[in-house]
Amino acid sequence: MTEQPWGETDRWRGPSRRLLLLRRLEAGAGALVAAALLCALALWQSWGTAVVALCVAAPLLAGLVTAYLLGRRFSAWGYTERDEDLLVRRGVLVSRLSVVPYGRMQFVEVIAGPLERSFGLATVHLHTAAAATDARIPGLENEEAARLRDRLAALGEAQAAGL
């Protein structure tokens, strides 16, 4: 395993496993819809049995590859709270690390779309004065998202006040 540019001794937290389930269900539904549409088109055009089988197999294989890649992407997300800043890591092919100083945060918001809400998940989005240092942490359980929002807001106020 290669050495990472962030401290391995820090306590990293990741998204909820329910986020991975949600993303895989979305990918699977998309693959099934694509397979059904291609199958219907192939049957309507009378392309033959081999083409119909290919039209069904290709999207399903793409769905399996997507599910695997989603697992890799899921395991790459992480965050850790330190004394002066928050670290957020992500990325499979290109590893990214965002360092967000508490004193530079302008506001923290919790976002949850309809599917995320149905799974009890939310995304914490950190906004700073520099758009390049904005960060988001997806797939947190609602309680953890609220805890993190409140903690970051309190730390941000304390750091900005010079305490």
mmCIF file of N, CA and C in Angstrom, residues 39-139:
data_model
loop_
_atom_site.group_PDB
_atom_site.id
_atom_site.type_symbol
_atom_site.label_atom_id
_atom_site.label_comp_id
_atom_site.label_asym_id
_atom_site.label_seq_id
_atom_site.Cartn_x
_atom_site.Cartn_y
_atom_site.Cartn_z
ATOM 1 N N CYS A 39 -33.587 -4.514 -24.898
ATOM 2 C CA CYS A 39 -34.231 -5.786 -25.232
ATOM 3 C C CYS A 39 -35.513 -5.544 -26.027
ATOM 4 N N ALA A 40 -36.313 -4.585 -25.592
ATOM 5 C CA ALA A 40 -37.546 -4.265 -26.313
ATOM 6 C C ALA A 40 -37.233 -3.770 -27.719
ATOM 7 N N LEU A 41 -36.213 -2.941 -27.854
ATOM 8 C CA LEU A 41 -35.826 -2.455 -29.180
ATOM 9 C C LEU A 41 -35.363 -3.599 -30.070
ATOM 10 N N ALA A 42 -34.538 -4.491 -29.517
ATOM 11 C CA ALA A 42 -34.031 -5.618 -30.299
ATOM 12 C C ALA A 42 -35.169 -6.545 -30.733
ATOM 13 N N LEU A 43 -36.117 -6.794 -29.839
ATOM 14 C CA LEU A 43 -37.260 -7.638 -30.199
ATOM 15 C C LEU A 43 -38.150 -6.951 -31.233
ATOM 16 N N TRP A 44 -38.345 -5.661 -31.074
ATOM 17 C CA TRP A 44 -39.189 -4.902 -32.004
ATOM 18 C C TRP A 44 -38.566 -4.877 -33.400
ATOM 19 N N GLN A 45 -37.241 -4.793 -33.449
ATOM 20 C CA GLN A 45 -36.535 -4.753 -34.724
ATOM 21 C C GLN A 45 -36.246 -6.150 -35.269
ATOM 22 N N SER A 46 -36.599 -7.196 -34.519
ATOM 23 C CA SER A 46 -36.353 -8.591 -34.908
ATOM 24 C C SER A 46 -34.887 -8.824 -35.241
ATOM 25 N N TRP A 47 -34.015 -8.451 -34.328
ATOM 26 C CA TRP A 47 -32.575 -8.555 -34.564
ATOM 27 C C TRP A 47 -32.021 -9.954 -34.325
ATOM 28 N N GLY A 48 -32.761 -10.805 -33.719
ATOM 29 C CA GLY A 48 -32.272 -12.162 -33.483
ATOM 30 C C GLY A 48 -31.929 -12.392 -32.024
ATOM 31 N N THR A 49 -31.846 -13.660 -31.677
ATOM 32 C CA THR A 49 -31.636 -14.060 -30.296
ATOM 33 C C THR A 49 -30.284 -13.612 -29.748
ATOM 34 N N ALA A 50 -29.238 -13.723 -30.548
ATOM 35 C CA ALA A 50 -27.899 -13.356 -30.080
ATOM 36 C C ALA A 50 -27.819 -11.860 -29.770
ATOM 37 N N VAL A 51 -28.427 -11.045 -30.602
ATOM 38 C CA VAL A 51 -28.406 -9.598 -30.371
ATOM 39 C C VAL A 51 -29.247 -9.238 -29.153
ATOM 40 N N VAL A 52 -30.372 -9.911 -28.970
ATOM 41 C CA VAL A 52 -31.202 -9.665 -27.790
ATOM 42 C C VAL A 52 -30.417 -10.023 -26.528
ATOM 43 N N ALA A 53 -29.723 -11.150 -26.546
ATOM 44 C CA ALA A 53 -28.916 -11.549 -25.391
ATOM 45 C C ALA A 53 -27.819 -10.529 -25.117
ATOM 46 N N LEU A 54 -27.194 -10.025 -26.160
ATOM 47 C CA LEU A 54 -26.157 -9.007 -25.997
ATOM 48 C C LEU A 54 -26.745 -7.709 -25.448
ATOM 49 N N CYS A 55 -27.934 -7.354 -25.931
ATOM 50 C CA CYS A 55 -28.598 -6.132 -25.456
ATOM 51 C C CYS A 55 -28.975 -6.227 -23.983
ATOM 52 N N VAL A 56 -29.196 -7.417 -23.489
ATOM 53 C CA VAL A 56 -29.502 -7.603 -22.077
ATOM 54 C C VAL A 56 -28.203 -7.693 -21.263
ATOM 55 N N ALA A 57 -27.225 -8.419 -21.782
ATOM 56 C CA ALA A 57 -25.998 -8.662 -21.028
ATOM 57 C C ALA A 57 -25.132 -7.414 -20.890
ATOM 58 N N ALA A 58 -25.044 -6.594 -21.920
ATOM 59 C CA ALA A 58 -24.143 -5.435 -21.880
ATOM 60 C C ALA A 58 -24.497 -4.456 -20.760
ATOM 61 N N PRO A 59 -25.757 -4.012 -20.641
ATOM 62 C CA PRO A 59 -26.063 -3.097 -19.534
ATOM 63 C C PRO A 59 -25.921 -3.742 -18.159
ATOM 64 N N LEU A 60 -26.237 -5.043 -18.058
ATOM 65 C CA LEU A 60 -26.092 -5.714 -16.767
ATOM 66 C C LEU A 60 -24.617 -5.829 -16.378
ATOM 67 N N LEU A 61 -23.753 -6.108 -17.340
ATOM 68 C CA LEU A 61 -22.318 -6.140 -17.065
ATOM 69 C C LEU A 61 -21.814 -4.749 -16.686
ATOM 70 N N ALA A 62 -22.297 -3.730 -17.386
ATOM 71 C CA ALA A 62 -21.919 -2.353 -17.036
ATOM 72 C C ALA A 62 -22.390 -2.014 -15.625
ATOM 73 N N GLY A 63 -23.562 -2.497 -15.233
ATOM 74 C CA GLY A 63 -24.061 -2.273 -13.879
ATOM 75 C C GLY A 63 -23.188 -2.934 -12.830
ATOM 76 N N LEU A 64 -22.694 -4.147 -13.115
ATOM 77 C CA LEU A 64 -21.805 -4.833 -12.173
ATOM 78 C C LEU A 64 -20.470 -4.097 -12.031
ATOM 79 N N VAL A 65 -19.925 -3.625 -13.141
ATOM 80 C CA VAL A 65 -18.673 -2.867 -13.091
ATOM 81 C C VAL A 65 -18.887 -1.575 -12.308
ATOM 82 N N THR A 66 -20.014 -0.924 -12.545
ATOM 83 C CA THR A 66 -20.334 0.309 -11.819
ATOM 84 C C THR A 66 -20.460 0.038 -10.326
ATOM 85 N N ALA A 67 -21.104 -1.049 -9.947
ATOM 86 C CA ALA A 67 -21.246 -1.396 -8.519
ATOM 87 C C ALA A 67 -19.884 -1.596 -7.879
ATOM 88 N N TYR A 68 -18.959 -2.245 -8.589
ATOM 89 C CA TYR A 68 -17.606 -2.426 -8.060
ATOM 90 C C TYR A 68 -16.909 -1.077 -7.884
ATOM 91 N N LEU A 69 -16.987 -0.223 -8.899
ATOM 92 C CA LEU A 69 -16.336 1.084 -8.828
ATOM 93 C C LEU A 69 -16.959 1.967 -7.751
ATOM 94 N N LEU A 70 -18.250 1.829 -7.539
ATOM 95 C CA LEU A 70 -18.898 2.582 -6.463
ATOM 96 C C LEU A 70 -18.345 2.172 -5.103
ATOM 97 N N GLY A 71 -18.063 0.899 -4.933
ATOM 98 C CA GLY A 71 -17.457 0.429 -3.685
ATOM 99 C C GLY A 71 -16.088 1.042 -3.462
ATOM 100 N N ARG A 72 -15.297 1.129 -4.528
ATOM 101 C CA ARG A 72 -13.968 1.760 -4.424
ATOM 102 C C ARG A 72 -14.110 3.236 -4.074
ATOM 103 N N ARG A 73 -15.047 3.909 -4.738
ATOM 104 C CA ARG A 73 -15.256 5.337 -4.483
ATOM 105 C C ARG A 73 -15.744 5.567 -3.058
ATOM 106 N N PHE A 74 -16.647 4.712 -2.611
ATOM 107 C CA PHE A 74 -17.186 4.812 -1.250
ATOM 108 C C PHE A 74 -16.069 4.714 -0.212
ATOM 109 N N SER A 75 -15.183 3.745 -0.386
ATOM 110 C CA SER A 75 -14.121 3.541 0.606
ATOM 111 C C SER A 75 -13.074 4.653 0.565
ATOM 112 N N ALA A 76 -13.038 5.446 -0.494
ATOM 113 C CA ALA A 76 -12.060 6.538 -0.588
ATOM 114 C C ALA A 76 -12.502 7.776 0.200
ATOM 115 N N TRP A 77 -13.804 7.922 0.477
ATOM 116 C CA TRP A 77 -14.287 9.090 1.216
ATOM 117 C C TRP A 77 -13.949 8.952 2.690
ATOM 118 N N GLY A 78 -13.558 10.047 3.312
ATOM 119 C CA GLY A 78 -13.312 10.044 4.739
ATOM 120 C C GLY A 78 -13.107 11.458 5.252
ATOM 121 N N TYR A 79 -13.309 11.627 6.539
ATOM 122 C CA TYR A 79 -13.057 12.927 7.159
ATOM 123 C C TYR A 79 -12.557 12.701 8.575
ATOM 124 N N THR A 80 -11.795 13.670 9.048
ATOM 125 C CA THR A 80 -11.326 13.631 10.425
ATOM 126 C C THR A 80 -11.306 15.043 10.975
ATOM 127 N N GLU A 81 -11.699 15.159 12.227
ATOM 128 C CA GLU A 81 -11.723 16.454 12.905
ATOM 129 C C GLU A 81 -10.443 16.591 13.712
ATOM 130 N N ARG A 82 -9.711 17.663 13.462
ATOM 131 C CA ARG A 82 -8.497 17.928 14.230
ATOM 132 C C ARG A 82 -8.711 19.193 15.062
ATOM 133 N N ASP A 83 -7.688 19.602 15.803
ATOM 134 C CA ASP A 83 -7.824 20.758 16.690
ATOM 135 C C ASP A 83 -8.109 22.051 15.939
ATOM 136 N N GLU A 84 -7.433 22.285 14.828
ATOM 137 C CA GLU A 84 -7.534 23.553 14.111
ATOM 138 C C GLU A 84 -8.281 23.467 12.791
ATOM 139 N N ASP A 85 -8.486 22.251 12.278
ATOM 140 C CA ASP A 85 -9.082 22.131 10.952
ATOM 141 C C ASP A 85 -9.776 20.783 10.772
ATOM 142 N N LEU A 86 -10.469 20.688 9.662
ATOM 143 C CA LEU A 86 -11.158 19.459 9.270
ATOM 144 C C LEU A 86 -10.500 18.967 7.989
ATOM 145 N N LEU A 87 -10.171 17.688 7.933
ATOM 146 C CA LEU A 87 -9.604 17.087 6.733
ATOM 147 C C LEU A 87 -10.678 16.251 6.059
ATOM 148 N N VAL A 88 -10.808 16.403 4.744
ATOM 149 C CA VAL A 88 -11.747 15.606 3.959
ATOM 150 C C VAL A 88 -10.960 14.990 2.815
ATOM 151 N N ARG A 89 -10.977 13.649 2.719
ATOM 152 C CA ARG A 89 -10.270 12.969 1.634
ATOM 153 C C ARG A 89 -11.277 12.265 0.730
ATOM 154 N N ARG A 90 -10.890 12.135 -0.531
ATOM 155 C CA ARG A 90 -11.751 11.480 -1.511
ATOM 156 C C ARG A 90 -10.918 11.168 -2.746
ATOM 157 N N GLY A 91 -11.473 10.383 -3.629
ATOM 158 C CA GLY A 91 -10.832 10.116 -4.905
ATOM 159 C C GLY A 91 -10.218 8.743 -5.008
ATOM 160 N N VAL A 92 -10.477 8.079 -6.127
ATOM 161 C CA VAL A 92 -9.930 6.756 -6.385
ATOM 162 C C VAL A 92 -8.712 6.879 -7.293
ATOM 163 N N LEU A 93 -8.903 7.427 -8.461
ATOM 164 C CA LEU A 93 -7.801 7.577 -9.405
ATOM 165 C C LEU A 93 -6.876 8.709 -8.977
ATOM 166 N N VAL A 94 -7.467 9.825 -8.608
ATOM 167 C CA VAL A 94 -6.714 10.973 -8.105
ATOM 168 C C VAL A 94 -7.165 11.208 -6.667
ATOM 169 N N SER A 95 -6.269 11.003 -5.727
ATOM 170 C CA SER A 95 -6.594 11.227 -4.313
ATOM 171 C C SER A 95 -6.568 12.718 -4.014
ATOM 172 N N ARG A 96 -7.611 13.177 -3.357
ATOM 173 C CA ARG A 96 -7.699 14.592 -3.002
ATOM 174 C C ARG A 96 -7.842 14.716 -1.493
ATOM 175 N N LEU A 97 -7.222 15.753 -0.965
ATOM 176 C CA LEU A 97 -7.332 16.045 0.452
ATOM 177 C C LEU A 97 -7.644 17.521 0.602
ATOM 178 N N SER A 98 -8.767 17.825 1.233
ATOM 179 C CA SER A 98 -9.140 19.213 1.507
ATOM 180 C C SER A 98 -8.918 19.477 2.986
ATOM 181 N N VAL A 99 -8.219 20.555 3.271
ATOM 182 C CA VAL A 99 -7.991 20.992 4.636
ATOM 183 C C VAL A 99 -8.809 22.261 4.828
ATOM 184 N N VAL A 100 -9.785 22.203 5.707
ATOM 185 C CA VAL A 100 -10.673 23.339 5.928
ATOM 186 C C VAL A 100 -10.443 23.858 7.349
ATOM 187 N N PRO A 101 -9.739 24.989 7.495
ATOM 188 C CA PRO A 101 -9.548 25.562 8.836
ATOM 189 C C PRO A 101 -10.892 26.021 9.404
ATOM 190 N N TYR A 102 -11.123 25.740 10.672
ATOM 191 C CA TYR A 102 -12.398 26.095 11.286
ATOM 192 C C TYR A 102 -12.661 27.599 11.203
ATOM 193 N N GLY A 103 -11.632 28.407 11.368
ATOM 194 C CA GLY A 103 -11.798 29.855 11.353
ATOM 195 C C GLY A 103 -12.146 30.417 9.989
ATOM 196 N N ARG A 104 -11.958 29.634 8.926
ATOM 197 C CA ARG A 104 -12.244 30.102 7.560
ATOM 198 C C ARG A 104 -13.633 29.707 7.068
ATOM 199 N N MET A 105 -14.339 28.901 7.849
ATOM 200 C CA MET A 105 -15.672 28.469 7.420
ATOM 201 C C MET A 105 -16.656 29.615 7.537
ATOM 202 N N GLN A 106 -17.414 29.841 6.462
ATOM 203 C CA GLN A 106 -18.447 30.864 6.496
ATOM 204 C C GLN A 106 -19.772 30.283 6.962
ATOM 205 N N PHE A 107 -20.125 29.141 6.415
ATOM 206 C CA PHE A 107 -21.322 28.454 6.911
ATOM 207 C C PHE A 107 -21.261 26.983 6.540
ATOM 208 N N VAL A 108 -22.048 26.215 7.277
ATOM 209 C CA VAL A 108 -22.135 24.769 7.082
ATOM 210 C C VAL A 108 -23.594 24.446 6.820
ATOM 211 N N GLU A 109 -23.846 23.690 5.761
ATOM 212 C CA GLU A 109 -25.237 23.307 5.487
ATOM 213 C C GLU A 109 -25.358 21.797 5.372
ATOM 214 N N VAL A 110 -26.535 21.320 5.697
ATOM 215 C CA VAL A 110 -26.852 19.902 5.594
ATOM 216 C C VAL A 110 -27.891 19.767 4.488
ATOM 217 N N ILE A 111 -27.564 18.945 3.486
ATOM 218 C CA ILE A 111 -28.410 18.783 2.309
ATOM 219 C C ILE A 111 -28.848 17.315 2.226
ATOM 220 N N ALA A 112 -30.118 17.088 1.913
ATOM 221 C CA ALA A 112 -30.617 15.719 1.742
ATOM 222 C C ALA A 112 -31.715 15.720 0.692
ATOM 223 N N GLY A 113 -31.471 15.022 -0.409
ATOM 224 C CA GLY A 113 -32.487 14.859 -1.442
ATOM 225 C C GLY A 113 -33.494 13.803 -1.021
ATOM 226 N N PRO A 114 -34.508 13.572 -1.853
ATOM 227 C CA PRO A 114 -35.563 12.622 -1.474
ATOM 228 C C PRO A 114 -35.057 11.194 -1.259
ATOM 229 N N LEU A 115 -34.143 10.725 -2.106
ATOM 230 C CA LEU A 115 -33.624 9.366 -1.910
ATOM 231 C C LEU A 115 -32.748 9.286 -0.667
ATOM 232 N N GLU A 116 -31.911 10.298 -0.456
ATOM 233 C CA GLU A 116 -31.081 10.313 0.747
ATOM 234 C C GLU A 116 -31.959 10.329 1.999
ATOM 235 N N ARG A 117 -33.013 11.153 1.980
ATOM 236 C CA ARG A 117 -33.914 11.214 3.148
ATOM 237 C C ARG A 117 -34.554 9.872 3.417
ATOM 238 N N SER A 118 -34.935 9.156 2.358
ATOM 239 C CA SER A 118 -35.584 7.855 2.556
ATOM 240 C C SER A 118 -34.619 6.832 3.173
ATOM 241 N N PHE A 119 -33.317 7.050 3.009
ATOM 242 C CA PHE A 119 -32.318 6.173 3.614
ATOM 243 C C PHE A 119 -31.766 6.745 4.914
ATOM 244 N N GLY A 120 -32.288 7.892 5.366
ATOM 245 C CA GLY A 120 -31.825 8.509 6.608
ATOM 246 C C GLY A 120 -30.438 9.112 6.493
ATOM 247 N N LEU A 121 -30.093 9.617 5.301
ATOM 248 C CA LEU A 121 -28.758 10.158 5.041
ATOM 249 C C LEU A 121 -28.808 11.634 4.696
ATOM 250 N N ALA A 122 -27.669 12.289 4.835
ATOM 251 C CA ALA A 122 -27.539 13.695 4.469
ATOM 252 C C ALA A 122 -26.090 13.970 4.073
ATOM 253 N N THR A 123 -25.886 15.088 3.383
ATOM 254 C CA THR A 123 -24.553 15.540 2.990
ATOM 255 C C THR A 123 -24.252 16.835 3.729
ATOM 256 N N VAL A 124 -23.084 16.907 4.353
ATOM 257 C CA VAL A 124 -22.644 18.135 5.017
ATOM 258 C C VAL A 124 -21.763 18.885 4.022
ATOM 259 N N HIS A 125 -22.122 20.135 3.753
ATOM 260 C CA HIS A 125 -21.376 20.971 2.802
ATOM 261 C C HIS A 125 -20.775 22.147 3.563
ATOM 262 N N LEU A 126 -19.456 22.265 3.476
ATOM 263 C CA LEU A 126 -18.727 23.331 4.165
ATOM 264 C C LEU A 126 -18.395 24.424 3.161
ATOM 265 N N HIS A 127 -18.745 25.652 3.481
ATOM 266 C CA HIS A 127 -18.457 26.783 2.595
ATOM 267 C C HIS A 127 -17.420 27.680 3.248
ATOM 268 N N THR A 128 -16.423 28.072 2.456
ATOM 269 C CA THR A 128 -15.398 29.002 2.921
ATOM 270 C C THR A 128 -15.363 30.193 1.968
ATOM 271 N N ALA A 129 -14.545 31.192 2.309
ATOM 272 C CA ALA A 129 -14.421 32.369 1.445
ATOM 273 C C ALA A 129 -13.831 31.987 0.095
ATOM 274 N N ALA A 130 -12.905 31.043 0.070
ATOM 275 C CA ALA A 130 -12.312 30.578 -1.176
ATOM 276 C C ALA A 130 -13.077 29.346 -1.650
ATOM 277 N N ALA A 131 -13.669 29.441 -2.833
ATOM 278 C CA ALA A 131 -14.477 28.332 -3.330
ATOM 279 C C ALA A 131 -13.660 27.059 -3.507
ATOM 280 N N ALA A 132 -12.358 27.181 -3.733
ATOM 281 C CA ALA A 132 -11.512 26.006 -3.943
ATOM 282 C C ALA A 132 -11.388 25.160 -2.683
ATOM 283 N N THR A 133 -11.604 25.734 -1.524
ATOM 284 C CA THR A 133 -11.474 24.967 -0.285
ATOM 285 C C THR A 133 -12.815 24.496 0.252
ATOM 286 N N ASP A 134 -13.896 24.727 -0.474
ATOM 287 C CA ASP A 134 -15.177 24.170 -0.053
ATOM 288 C C ASP A 134 -15.061 22.648 -0.066
ATOM 289 N N ALA A 135 -15.771 22.000 0.821
ATOM 290 C CA ALA A 135 -15.727 20.543 0.907
ATOM 291 C C ALA A 135 -17.115 20.026 1.225
ATOM 292 N N ARG A 136 -17.335 18.773 0.865
ATOM 293 C CA ARG A 136 -18.596 18.131 1.210
ATOM 294 C C ARG A 136 -18.305 16.734 1.700
ATOM 295 N N ILE A 137 -19.170 16.282 2.609
ATOM 296 C CA ILE A 137 -19.050 14.945 3.173
ATOM 297 C C ILE A 137 -20.400 14.263 2.947
ATOM 298 N N PRO A 138 -20.483 13.358 1.964
ATOM 299 C CA PRO A 138 -21.766 12.733 1.640
ATOM 300 C C PRO A 138 -22.064 11.518 2.507
ATOM 301 N N GLY A 139 -23.341 11.161 2.549
ATOM 302 C CA GLY A 139 -23.750 9.890 3.130
ATOM 303 C C GLY A 139 -23.632 9.753 4.626
#
